[in-house]
Amino acid sequence: MQCLAGHLNHPLRLPLAGEIHARPFMVLEAPARISHLAIHADDDPAVHDRRLAALCARFGVAAPAAGAQHFFHDFGHFRLKWERHTEFSTFSFVEAGEDGGDFQLTALRHVPADWLATLQGTVIVASHLIAERGSPLGIADRRLKRLFPLPPLVGSQVLSGGEIWTDFQVGPDGFSKFLIRDIDLRESQMGRLVQRLGEIETYLMMALLALPLAREGAGLLGRIEEDLSELGSRMSSLDIDGDAEGLLRELSRLDGRLRAQSFRTGYRFSAAQAYYRIVGARIGELREQRIEGVPTVGEFMERRLAPAMDTCRSVAARQEALAGKIGRSNDMLRTRVNLAQERQSQSVLASLSRSASRQLQLQQAVEGLSVVAISYYGIGLAAYALKALKGWGWAIPVDQAVGLLLPLVAAATWLGIRRLHRRLHTASS
C-alpha cells in the first residue's frame, strides 16, 4: 500500500481535516448527572486555557496544549468535556447517577469550590441535567411538578426515543434544570442529546447579549432622529446665504454619535443573528414531537427568542437607515456650502477683474506720463549735446534742432515702451 509523504500535503490540509472531527459528542449512558457551565470571557481569550489548566492541576492531570479546541478526561469521580469557542468556553461535568433522582446531588459537587470562585462574573450559562431511563411522563406527573414548580413547563419527545422536560428558569441556586429520559434511544444518542441541550441554552444566552444593546441603542437613535429632524427643519428654512457650515458641523456631530453606536453594536448584532441561527439548527436536530398540554422547545424559543432577535434586527436596520439619511443631508449641506463658496469665489474674481481693469487704466495713464518724462529727459540730453557742438564751433541752430528732435524722441520712446510691454506679455504667457 502506497503511503502519501507528509511533505506532499497542503500546509492546511491536516488542520482543516481535524476541524471535521472537532468537538466530538460525549459518549454517555443513562442514568447520569450532568452539570454544564458556559464561561464568557471575550476580552482575554487566553483565560479559557488558564482556567482549564488550573482545574487539571488540582487533580494532577496534564492539561491540553494552549490553543486546543476540545478536551475530554476521566477525573475519577466525574468526567469532564471542555470545548473552546470564539467568545466562550464550556465545561460539562458528568457523573454516573441513579434513575428517579432529583437535583439535590449534582456532578458539580466534586469540583473545588475555590476554582468555581475564580469564575465570578463570567458564567453566562449554568445548568444541571438528569439523564435517566424510564417510560414517558405525563404533564400531570407529580415528579414534574416537584422538579419544575414554576411555569412555563416545556417538554417534547425527541430523536424518536427520548423525552426532555425543562422550564428554562434560573433557580435560586443560579442553575437551570433539564430532565432527559431515555425511553428508546439508540447508542450515542443520549450524549448527542445532552450536548444539543447545552448548546441550545448557551447559544440562546449568547444571542440575547445583543438585546440590552438594542434597547439602549433604540433610545439613542430616537434622540439622534429628533436632532436630525430639527436640523432638517432648519435646512428647509435656510436661505442661500445662511450659516450652512454651522449646520454641517452639527450634522457631523450627529454622524459621529451614530458611527460610534454602530461600531459598538455592529459585531454584537451580527453575532446574535449567527447564534440565533445555530439555536434554530440545534432545535431542528432534536426532531421534536409535541406532548399534549405543553409547548415544545422550538415553540418556546419562537415565542421568547424570536421577538428579541427581531428587536435587534430592527435596531440594526434603523441604524443603517438613519446613517443613510444623515449621509444624504450631509451631501445636501455640502452642496449648499460649495455653492456659497463658488459665489464667494465669483465675487472675488469679479473684484480682481475690476482691480485689474483699474490697474490697466492706471498703467496706461502712467505709460503716457512715462513717455513724456523719458522724452523730456531725452530732449534735455540732446540739447546739451547740441550746445556742446555749437560751443566747439559747429554752426548748429540749437533751438530749431531741439524742435525737430522732439517728435522723433517721443515717438521712439513710445515705440520702445510698447515693444517692452509686448516682450513681457509674451514671456509671462
GROMACS .gro file of C-alpha atoms in nm:
model
  429
    1MET     CA    1   0.000   0.000   0.000
    2GLN     CA    2   0.147   0.331  -0.108
    3CYS     CA    3   0.190   0.596   0.161
    4LEU     CA    4   0.146   0.967   0.090
    5ALA     CA    5   0.454   1.158   0.205
    6GLY     CA    6   0.387   1.433   0.457
    7HIS     CA    7   0.560   1.699   0.251
    8LEU     CA    8   0.308   1.646  -0.031
    9ASN     CA    9   0.021   1.776   0.183
   10HIS     CA   10  -0.104   2.131   0.167
   11PRO     CA   11   0.004   2.309   0.489
   12LEU     CA   12  -0.360   2.348   0.599
   13ARG     CA   13  -0.483   2.001   0.498
   14LEU     CA   14  -0.443   1.829   0.834
   15PRO     CA   15  -0.570   2.122   1.047
   16LEU     CA   16  -0.874   2.158   0.822
   17ALA     CA   17  -0.938   1.783   0.830
   18GLY     CA   18  -0.919   1.800   1.208
   19GLU     CA   19  -1.197   2.060   1.213
   20ILE     CA   20  -1.435   1.797   1.078
   21HIS     CA   21  -1.379   1.589   1.391
   22ALA     CA   22  -1.356   1.879   1.635
   23ARG     CA   23  -1.584   1.876   1.939
   24PRO     CA   24  -1.699   1.513   1.918
   25PHE     CA   25  -2.011   1.402   2.102
   26MET     CA   26  -1.964   1.270   2.453
   27VAL     CA   27  -2.032   0.900   2.499
   28LEU     CA   28  -2.296   0.900   2.769
   29GLU     CA   29  -2.540   0.644   2.903
   30ALA     CA   30  -2.826   0.693   3.144
   31PRO     CA   31  -2.853   0.719   3.436
   32ALA     CA   32  -2.618   1.015   3.483
   33ARG     CA   33  -2.599   1.363   3.630
   34ILE     CA   34  -2.452   1.642   3.421
   35SER     CA   35  -2.356   1.996   3.520
   36HIS     CA   36  -2.293   2.235   3.233
   37LEU     CA   37  -2.115   2.572   3.258
   38ALA     CA   38  -2.055   2.823   2.981
   39ILE     CA   39  -1.787   3.082   3.058
   40HIS     CA   40  -1.794   3.411   2.867
   41ALA     CA   41  -1.464   3.600   2.853
   42ASP     CA   42  -1.412   3.758   2.510
   43ASP     CA   43  -1.175   4.029   2.640
   44ASP     CA   44  -0.897   3.778   2.717
   45PRO     CA   45  -0.918   3.454   2.513
   46ALA     CA   46  -0.621   3.304   2.697
   47VAL     CA   47  -0.824   3.294   3.020
   48HIS     CA   48  -1.008   2.985   2.892
   49ASP     CA   49  -0.683   2.787   2.871
   50ARG     CA   50  -0.574   2.910   3.213
   51ARG     CA   51  -0.895   2.802   3.381
   52LEU     CA   52  -0.884   2.457   3.231
   53ALA     CA   53  -0.515   2.426   3.323
   54ALA     CA   54  -0.591   2.532   3.682
   55LEU     CA   55  -0.865   2.269   3.714
   56CYS     CA   56  -0.644   1.996   3.570
   57ALA     CA   57  -0.362   2.095   3.807
   58ARG     CA   58  -0.591   2.047   4.108
   59PHE     CA   59  -0.637   1.681   4.011
   60GLY     CA   60  -0.285   1.619   3.883
   61VAL     CA   61  -0.399   1.584   3.522
   62ALA     CA   62  -0.199   1.707   3.225
   63ALA     CA   63  -0.382   1.995   3.055
   64PRO     CA   64  -0.404   2.014   2.676
   65ALA     CA   65  -0.169   2.237   2.480
   66ALA     CA   66  -0.251   2.606   2.452
   67GLY     CA   67  -0.497   2.674   2.173
   68ALA     CA   68  -0.671   2.335   2.198
   69GLN     CA   69  -1.036   2.340   2.093
   70HIS     CA   70  -1.168   2.049   2.300
   71PHE     CA   71  -1.059   1.824   2.586
   72PHE     CA   72  -1.204   1.511   2.748
   73HIS     CA   73  -1.076   1.330   3.057
   74ASP     CA   74  -1.199   1.099   3.330
   75PHE     CA   75  -1.115   1.258   3.668
   76GLY     CA   76  -1.240   0.961   3.872
   77HIS     CA   77  -1.549   1.099   4.045
   78PHE     CA   78  -1.656   1.271   3.726
   79ARG     CA   79  -1.574   1.305   3.360
   80LEU     CA   80  -1.506   1.642   3.202
   81LYS     CA   81  -1.571   1.756   2.850
   82TRP     CA   82  -1.432   2.102   2.768
   83GLU     CA   83  -1.486   2.297   2.448
   84ARG     CA   84  -1.346   2.630   2.342
   85HIS     CA   85  -1.539   2.869   2.120
   86THR     CA   86  -1.472   3.219   1.993
   87GLU     CA   87  -1.630   3.410   2.282
   88PHE     CA   88  -1.682   3.143   2.543
   89SER     CA   89  -1.579   2.800   2.664
   90THR     CA   90  -1.793   2.524   2.810
   91PHE     CA   91  -1.732   2.277   3.093
   92SER     CA   92  -1.956   1.968   3.109
   93PHE     CA   93  -1.914   1.759   3.425
   94VAL     CA   94  -2.067   1.408   3.408
   95GLU     CA   95  -2.122   1.166   3.698
   96ALA     CA   96  -2.297   0.831   3.697
   97GLY     CA   97  -2.629   0.855   3.880
   98GLU     CA   98  -2.949   0.667   3.958
   99ASP     CA   99  -3.288   0.672   3.795
  100GLY     CA  100  -3.555   0.876   3.966
  101GLY     CA  101  -3.326   1.125   4.138
  102ASP     CA  102  -3.366   1.500   4.180
  103PHE     CA  103  -3.130   1.798   4.154
  104GLN     CA  104  -3.004   1.786   4.512
  105LEU     CA  105  -2.694   1.585   4.421
  106THR     CA  106  -2.512   1.722   4.117
  107ALA     CA  107  -2.191   1.642   3.935
  108LEU     CA  108  -2.061   1.987   4.024
  109ARG     CA  109  -2.023   1.895   4.390
  110HIS     CA  110  -1.692   1.722   4.306
  111VAL     CA  111  -1.544   2.043   4.161
  112PRO     CA  112  -1.330   2.250   4.404
  113ALA     CA  113  -1.522   2.548   4.541
  114ASP     CA  114  -1.221   2.780   4.518
  115TRP     CA  115  -1.188   2.702   4.146
  116LEU     CA  116  -1.557   2.782   4.097
  117ALA     CA  117  -1.498   3.112   4.278
  118THR     CA  118  -1.250   3.214   4.006
  119LEU     CA  119  -1.539   3.214   3.756
  120GLN     CA  120  -1.705   3.509   3.928
  121GLY     CA  121  -1.877   3.738   3.680
  122THR     CA  122  -1.814   3.520   3.373
  123VAL     CA  123  -2.075   3.240   3.391
  124ILE     CA  124  -2.328   3.301   3.113
  125VAL     CA  125  -2.496   2.958   3.145
  126ALA     CA  126  -2.517   2.715   3.437
  127SER     CA  127  -2.744   2.414   3.422
  128HIS     CA  128  -2.796   2.075   3.583
  129LEU     CA  129  -2.922   1.785   3.375
  130ILE     CA  130  -3.054   1.447   3.486
  131ALA     CA  131  -3.032   1.167   3.231
  132GLU     CA  132  -3.236   0.857   3.320
  133ARG     CA  133  -3.419   0.562   3.172
  134GLY     CA  134  -3.793   0.516   3.203
  135SER     CA  135  -4.133   0.533   3.041
  136PRO     CA  136  -4.292   0.856   2.913
  137LEU     CA  137  -4.415   1.102   3.174
  138GLY     CA  138  -4.743   1.288   3.159
  139ILE     CA  139  -4.792   1.657   3.220
  140ALA     CA  140  -4.975   1.580   3.544
  141ASP     CA  141  -4.691   1.370   3.686
  142ARG     CA  142  -4.617   1.477   4.045
  143ARG     CA  143  -4.244   1.444   3.996
  144LEU     CA  144  -4.251   1.703   3.716
  145LYS     CA  145  -4.441   1.941   3.943
  146ARG     CA  146  -4.179   1.890   4.212
  147LEU     CA  147  -3.880   1.932   3.980
  148PHE     CA  148  -4.026   2.227   3.785
  149PRO     CA  149  -4.267   2.410   4.018
  150LEU     CA  150  -4.272   2.738   3.821
  151PRO     CA  151  -4.438   2.781   3.481
  152PRO     CA  152  -4.387   2.750   3.195
  153LEU     CA  153  -4.322   2.378   3.170
  154VAL     CA  154  -4.162   2.288   2.837
  155GLY     CA  155  -4.141   1.934   2.708
  156SER     CA  156  -4.130   1.719   2.396
  157GLN     CA  157  -4.044   1.378   2.260
  158VAL     CA  158  -3.712   1.388   2.074
  159LEU     CA  159  -3.499   1.167   1.848
  160SER     CA  160  -3.784   0.912   1.823
  161GLY     CA  161  -3.693   0.760   2.157
  162GLY     CA  162  -3.626   1.031   2.415
  163GLU     CA  163  -3.813   1.284   2.623
  164ILE     CA  164  -3.699   1.619   2.762
  165TRP     CA  165  -3.851   1.843   3.027
  166THR     CA  166  -3.744   2.187   3.146
  167ASP     CA  167  -3.877   2.528   3.243
  168PHE     CA  168  -3.574   2.737   3.131
  169GLN     CA  169  -3.590   2.905   3.472
  170VAL     CA  170  -3.275   3.008   3.660
  171GLY     CA  171  -3.337   2.879   4.011
  172PRO     CA  172  -3.229   3.034   4.343
  173ASP     CA  173  -2.904   2.838   4.320
  174GLY     CA  174  -2.826   3.003   3.984
  175PHE     CA  175  -2.884   2.690   3.775
  176SER     CA  176  -3.144   2.594   3.518
  177LYS     CA  177  -3.267   2.233   3.513
  178PHE     CA  178  -3.332   1.970   3.248
  179LEU     CA  179  -3.476   1.621   3.281
  180ILE     CA  180  -3.385   1.384   2.996
  181ARG     CA  181  -3.549   1.041   2.976
  182ASP     CA  182  -3.416   0.754   2.768
  183ILE     CA  183  -3.727   0.572   2.652
  184ASP     CA  184  -3.582   0.401   2.349
  185LEU     CA  185  -3.270   0.590   2.245
  186ARG     CA  186  -3.007   0.426   2.033
  187GLU     CA  187  -2.638   0.412   2.119
  188SER     CA  188  -2.468   0.752   2.150
  189GLN     CA  189  -2.797   0.941   2.115
  190MET     CA  190  -2.801   1.036   2.484
  191GLY     CA  191  -2.462   1.205   2.451
  192ARG     CA  192  -2.580   1.394   2.144
  193LEU     CA  193  -2.900   1.497   2.320
  194VAL     CA  194  -2.717   1.628   2.627
  195GLN     CA  195  -2.475   1.824   2.412
  196ARG     CA  196  -2.754   1.969   2.197
  197LEU     CA  197  -2.948   2.090   2.502
  198GLY     CA  198  -2.636   2.252   2.645
  199GLU     CA  199  -2.567   2.419   2.311
  200ILE     CA  200  -2.926   2.544   2.278
  201GLU     CA  201  -2.915   2.719   2.615
  202THR     CA  202  -2.562   2.851   2.560
  203TYR     CA  203  -2.625   2.992   2.213
  204LEU     CA  204  -2.958   3.127   2.338
  205MET     CA  205  -2.785   3.336   2.604
  206MET     CA  206  -2.509   3.445   2.368
  207ALA     CA  207  -2.772   3.565   2.120
  208LEU     CA  208  -2.956   3.756   2.393
  209LEU     CA  209  -2.640   3.950   2.482
  210ALA     CA  210  -2.738   4.184   2.198
  211LEU     CA  211  -3.081   4.266   2.345
  212PRO     CA  212  -2.966   4.518   2.614
  213LEU     CA  213  -2.757   4.695   2.350
  214ALA     CA  214  -3.059   4.706   2.119
  215ARG     CA  215  -3.280   4.858   2.388
  216GLU     CA  216  -3.016   5.113   2.481
  217GLY     CA  217  -2.947   5.186   2.115
  218ALA     CA  218  -3.316   5.242   2.041
  219GLY     CA  219  -3.323   5.533   2.287
  220LEU     CA  220  -3.006   5.685   2.144
  221LEU     CA  221  -3.138   5.650   1.789
  222GLY     CA  222  -3.459   5.824   1.894
  223ARG     CA  223  -3.262   6.123   2.024
  224ILE     CA  224  -3.050   6.135   1.708
  225GLU     CA  225  -3.364   6.123   1.492
  226GLU     CA  226  -3.512   6.417   1.686
  227ASP     CA  227  -3.195   6.621   1.639
  228LEU     CA  228  -3.183   6.528   1.271
  229SER     CA  229  -3.548   6.630   1.226
  230GLU     CA  230  -3.473   6.968   1.384
  231LEU     CA  231  -3.173   7.013   1.156
  232GLY     CA  232  -3.393   6.925   0.858
  233SER     CA  233  -3.640   7.198   0.953
  234ARG     CA  234  -3.358   7.449   0.984
  235MET     CA  235  -3.216   7.337   0.650
  236SER     CA  236  -3.551   7.386   0.475
  237SER     CA  237  -3.580   7.744   0.607
  238LEU     CA  238  -3.215   7.831   0.537
  239ASP     CA  239  -3.158   8.081   0.256
  240ILE     CA  240  -2.863   8.062   0.021
  241ASP     CA  241  -2.659   8.297   0.236
  242GLY     CA  242  -2.743   8.119   0.562
  243ASP     CA  243  -2.499   7.950   0.800
  244ALA     CA  244  -2.480   7.617   0.617
  245GLU     CA  245  -2.135   7.548   0.761
  246GLY     CA  246  -2.273   7.566   1.115
  247LEU     CA  247  -2.545   7.315   1.028
  248LEU     CA  248  -2.282   7.095   0.864
  249ARG     CA  249  -2.080   7.090   1.187
  250GLU     CA  250  -2.389   6.986   1.386
  251LEU     CA  251  -2.470   6.719   1.130
  252SER     CA  252  -2.113   6.586   1.150
  253ARG     CA  253  -2.153   6.564   1.528
  254LEU     CA  254  -2.470   6.353   1.485
  255ASP     CA  255  -2.290   6.135   1.232
  256GLY     CA  256  -2.007   6.080   1.480
  257ARG     CA  257  -2.250   5.972   1.753
  258LEU     CA  258  -2.425   5.732   1.518
  259ARG     CA  259  -2.098   5.582   1.393
  260ALA     CA  260  -1.977   5.528   1.750
  261GLN     CA  261  -2.303   5.347   1.828
  262SER     CA  262  -2.274   5.138   1.513
  263PHE     CA  263  -1.914   5.039   1.592
  264ARG     CA  264  -2.016   4.940   1.945
  265THR     CA  265  -2.315   4.728   1.842
  266GLY     CA  266  -2.234   4.608   1.490
  267TYR     CA  267  -2.041   4.296   1.588
  268ARG     CA  268  -2.283   4.208   1.868
  269PHE     CA  269  -2.586   4.229   1.639
  270SER     CA  270  -2.427   4.017   1.366
  271ALA     CA  271  -2.306   3.762   1.624
  272ALA     CA  272  -2.657   3.746   1.774
  273GLN     CA  273  -2.805   3.654   1.436
  274ALA     CA  274  -2.539   3.384   1.389
  275TYR     CA  275  -2.611   3.240   1.735
  276TYR     CA  276  -2.985   3.255   1.666
  277ARG     CA  277  -2.941   3.051   1.350
  278ILE     CA  278  -2.741   2.793   1.545
  279VAL     CA  279  -3.017   2.769   1.808
  280GLY     CA  280  -3.267   2.701   1.530
  281ALA     CA  281  -3.041   2.437   1.378
  282ARG     CA  282  -2.989   2.261   1.712
  283ILE     CA  283  -3.362   2.259   1.785
  284GLY     CA  284  -3.424   2.112   1.440
  285GLU     CA  285  -3.178   1.831   1.515
  286LEU     CA  286  -3.392   1.730   1.815
  287ARG     CA  287  -3.674   1.626   1.578
  288GLU     CA  288  -3.931   1.726   1.840
  289GLN     CA  289  -4.278   1.577   1.868
  290ARG     CA  290  -4.544   1.750   2.072
  291ILE     CA  291  -4.656   1.633   2.417
  292GLU     CA  292  -5.014   1.745   2.460
  293GLY     CA  293  -5.054   2.034   2.702
  294VAL     CA  294  -4.700   2.174   2.696
  295PRO     CA  295  -4.505   2.377   2.438
  296THR     CA  296  -4.205   2.225   2.267
  297VAL     CA  297  -3.858   2.377   2.294
  298GLY     CA  298  -3.896   2.512   1.940
  299GLU     CA  299  -4.231   2.676   2.021
  300PHE     CA  300  -4.094   2.825   2.341
  301MET     CA  301  -3.797   2.975   2.156
  302GLU     CA  302  -4.019   3.104   1.878
  303ARG     CA  303  -4.230   3.295   2.131
  304ARG     CA  304  -3.946   3.420   2.353
  305LEU     CA  305  -3.626   3.441   2.148
  306ALA     CA  306  -3.763   3.538   1.807
  307PRO     CA  307  -3.909   3.875   1.926
  308ALA     CA  308  -3.577   3.962   2.091
  309MET     CA  309  -3.389   3.889   1.769
  310ASP     CA  310  -3.647   4.089   1.571
  311THR     CA  311  -3.577   4.381   1.804
  312CYS     CA  312  -3.204   4.353   1.738
  313ARG     CA  313  -3.263   4.332   1.363
  314SER     CA  314  -3.495   4.633   1.366
  315VAL     CA  315  -3.245   4.844   1.563
  316ALA     CA  316  -2.965   4.743   1.326
  317ALA     CA  317  -3.183   4.831   1.023
  318ARG     CA  318  -3.281   5.158   1.190
  319GLN     CA  319  -2.914   5.243   1.239
  320GLU     CA  320  -2.841   5.180   0.872
  321ALA     CA  321  -3.144   5.383   0.758
  322LEU     CA  322  -3.052   5.671   0.986
  323ALA     CA  323  -2.695   5.664   0.860
  324GLY     CA  324  -2.832   5.692   0.505
  325LYS     CA  325  -3.048   5.992   0.600
  326ILE     CA  326  -2.755   6.165   0.764
  327GLY     CA  327  -2.541   6.092   0.459
  328ARG     CA  328  -2.800   6.246   0.224
  329SER     CA  329  -2.843   6.550   0.448
  330ASN     CA  330  -2.467   6.583   0.464
  331ASP     CA  331  -2.446   6.578   0.083
  332MET     CA  332  -2.715   6.845   0.055
  333LEU     CA  333  -2.543   7.072   0.303
  334ARG     CA  334  -2.206   7.023   0.140
  335THR     CA  335  -2.362   7.113  -0.195
  336ARG     CA  336  -2.502   7.429  -0.042
  337VAL     CA  337  -2.167   7.513   0.116
  338ASN     CA  338  -1.993   7.453  -0.217
  339LEU     CA  339  -2.243   7.682  -0.394
  340ALA     CA  340  -2.184   7.951  -0.134
  341GLN     CA  341  -1.809   7.911  -0.174
  342GLU     CA  342  -1.844   7.933  -0.553
  343ARG     CA  343  -2.044   8.254  -0.516
  344GLN     CA  344  -1.773   8.392  -0.293
  345SER     CA  345  -1.510   8.285  -0.546
  346GLN     CA  346  -1.703   8.453  -0.827
  347SER     CA  347  -1.730   8.768  -0.618
  348VAL     CA  348  -1.356   8.759  -0.551
  349LEU     CA  349  -1.283   8.701  -0.921
  350ALA     CA  350  -1.510   8.990  -1.019
  351SER     CA  351  -1.334   9.211  -0.767
  352LEU     CA  352  -0.996   9.102  -0.903
  353SER     CA  353  -1.118   9.172  -1.258
  354ARG     CA  354  -1.226   9.523  -1.160
  355SER     CA  355  -0.896   9.577  -0.984
  356ALA     CA  356  -0.704   9.455  -1.287
  357SER     CA  357  -0.906   9.687  -1.511
  358ARG     CA  358  -0.829   9.981  -1.288
  359GLN     CA  359  -0.464   9.881  -1.280
  360LEU     CA  360  -0.462   9.868  -1.661
  361GLN     CA  361  -0.616  10.211  -1.683
  362LEU     CA  362  -0.367  10.340  -1.430
  363GLN     CA  363  -0.087  10.167  -1.616
  364GLN     CA  364  -0.194  10.331  -1.942
  365ALA     CA  365  -0.207  10.669  -1.773
  366VAL     CA  366   0.134  10.611  -1.618
  367GLU     CA  367   0.259  10.489  -1.956
  368GLY     CA  368   0.165  10.822  -2.117
  369LEU     CA  369   0.340  11.009  -1.836
  370SER     CA  370   0.640  10.783  -1.876
  371VAL     CA  371   0.663  10.871  -2.248
  372VAL     CA  372   0.650  11.242  -2.164
  373ALA     CA  373   0.907  11.209  -1.886
  374ILE     CA  374   1.152  10.997  -2.087
  375SER     CA  375   1.107  11.224  -2.391
  376TYR     CA  376   1.169  11.527  -2.171
  377TYR     CA  377   1.496  11.386  -2.035
  378GLY     CA  378   1.597  11.263  -2.384
  379ILE     CA  379   1.544  11.608  -2.539
  380GLY     CA  380   1.733  11.764  -2.249
  381LEU     CA  381   2.033  11.539  -2.311
  382ALA     CA  382   2.013  11.610  -2.683
  383ALA     CA  383   2.004  11.985  -2.616
  384TYR     CA  384   2.317  11.961  -2.403
  385ALA     CA  385   2.490  11.769  -2.680
  386LEU     CA  386   2.392  12.028  -2.945
  387LYS     CA  387   2.501  12.314  -2.724
  388ALA     CA  388   2.838  12.141  -2.676
  389LEU     CA  389   2.881  12.101  -3.050
  390LYS     CA  390   2.790  12.468  -3.105
  391GLY     CA  391   3.048  12.569  -2.846
  392TRP     CA  392   3.314  12.375  -3.038
  393GLY     CA  393   3.242  12.586  -3.347
  394TRP     CA  394   2.969  12.394  -3.516
  395ALA     CA  395   2.710  12.625  -3.667
  396ILE     CA  396   2.402  12.446  -3.532
  397PRO     CA  397   2.074  12.623  -3.456
  398VAL     CA  398   2.008  12.454  -3.123
  399ASP     CA  399   1.651  12.562  -3.072
  400GLN     CA  400   1.544  12.456  -3.421
  401ALA     CA  401   1.723  12.120  -3.385
  402VAL     CA  402   1.557  12.053  -3.049
  403GLY     CA  403   1.221  12.131  -3.201
  404LEU     CA  404   1.282  11.884  -3.483
  405LEU     CA  405   1.407  11.613  -3.243
  406LEU     CA  406   1.114  11.641  -3.002
  407PRO     CA  407   0.856  11.438  -3.205
  408LEU     CA  408   1.119  11.187  -3.308
  409VAL     CA  409   1.232  11.121  -2.949
  410ALA     CA  410   0.872  11.100  -2.827
  411ALA     CA  411   0.779  10.853  -3.100
  412ALA     CA  412   1.089  10.641  -3.038
  413THR     CA  413   1.019  10.639  -2.664
  414TRP     CA  414   0.655  10.533  -2.715
  415LEU     CA  415   0.752  10.258  -2.957
  416GLY     CA  416   1.022  10.133  -2.719
  417ILE     CA  417   0.783  10.112  -2.425
  418ARG     CA  418   0.520   9.929  -2.634
  419ARG     CA  419   0.781   9.681  -2.756
  420LEU     CA  420   0.896   9.617  -2.398
  421HIS     CA  421   0.536   9.551  -2.289
  422ARG     CA  422   0.485   9.301  -2.572
  423ARG     CA  423   0.802   9.114  -2.473
  424LEU     CA  424   0.696   9.095  -2.109
  425HIS     CA  425   0.346   8.975  -2.204
  426THR     CA  426   0.494   8.706  -2.432
  427ALA     CA  427   0.734   8.586  -2.160
  428SER     CA  428   0.458   8.566  -1.894
  429SER     CA  429   0.223   8.371  -2.121
   0.00000   0.00000   0.00000
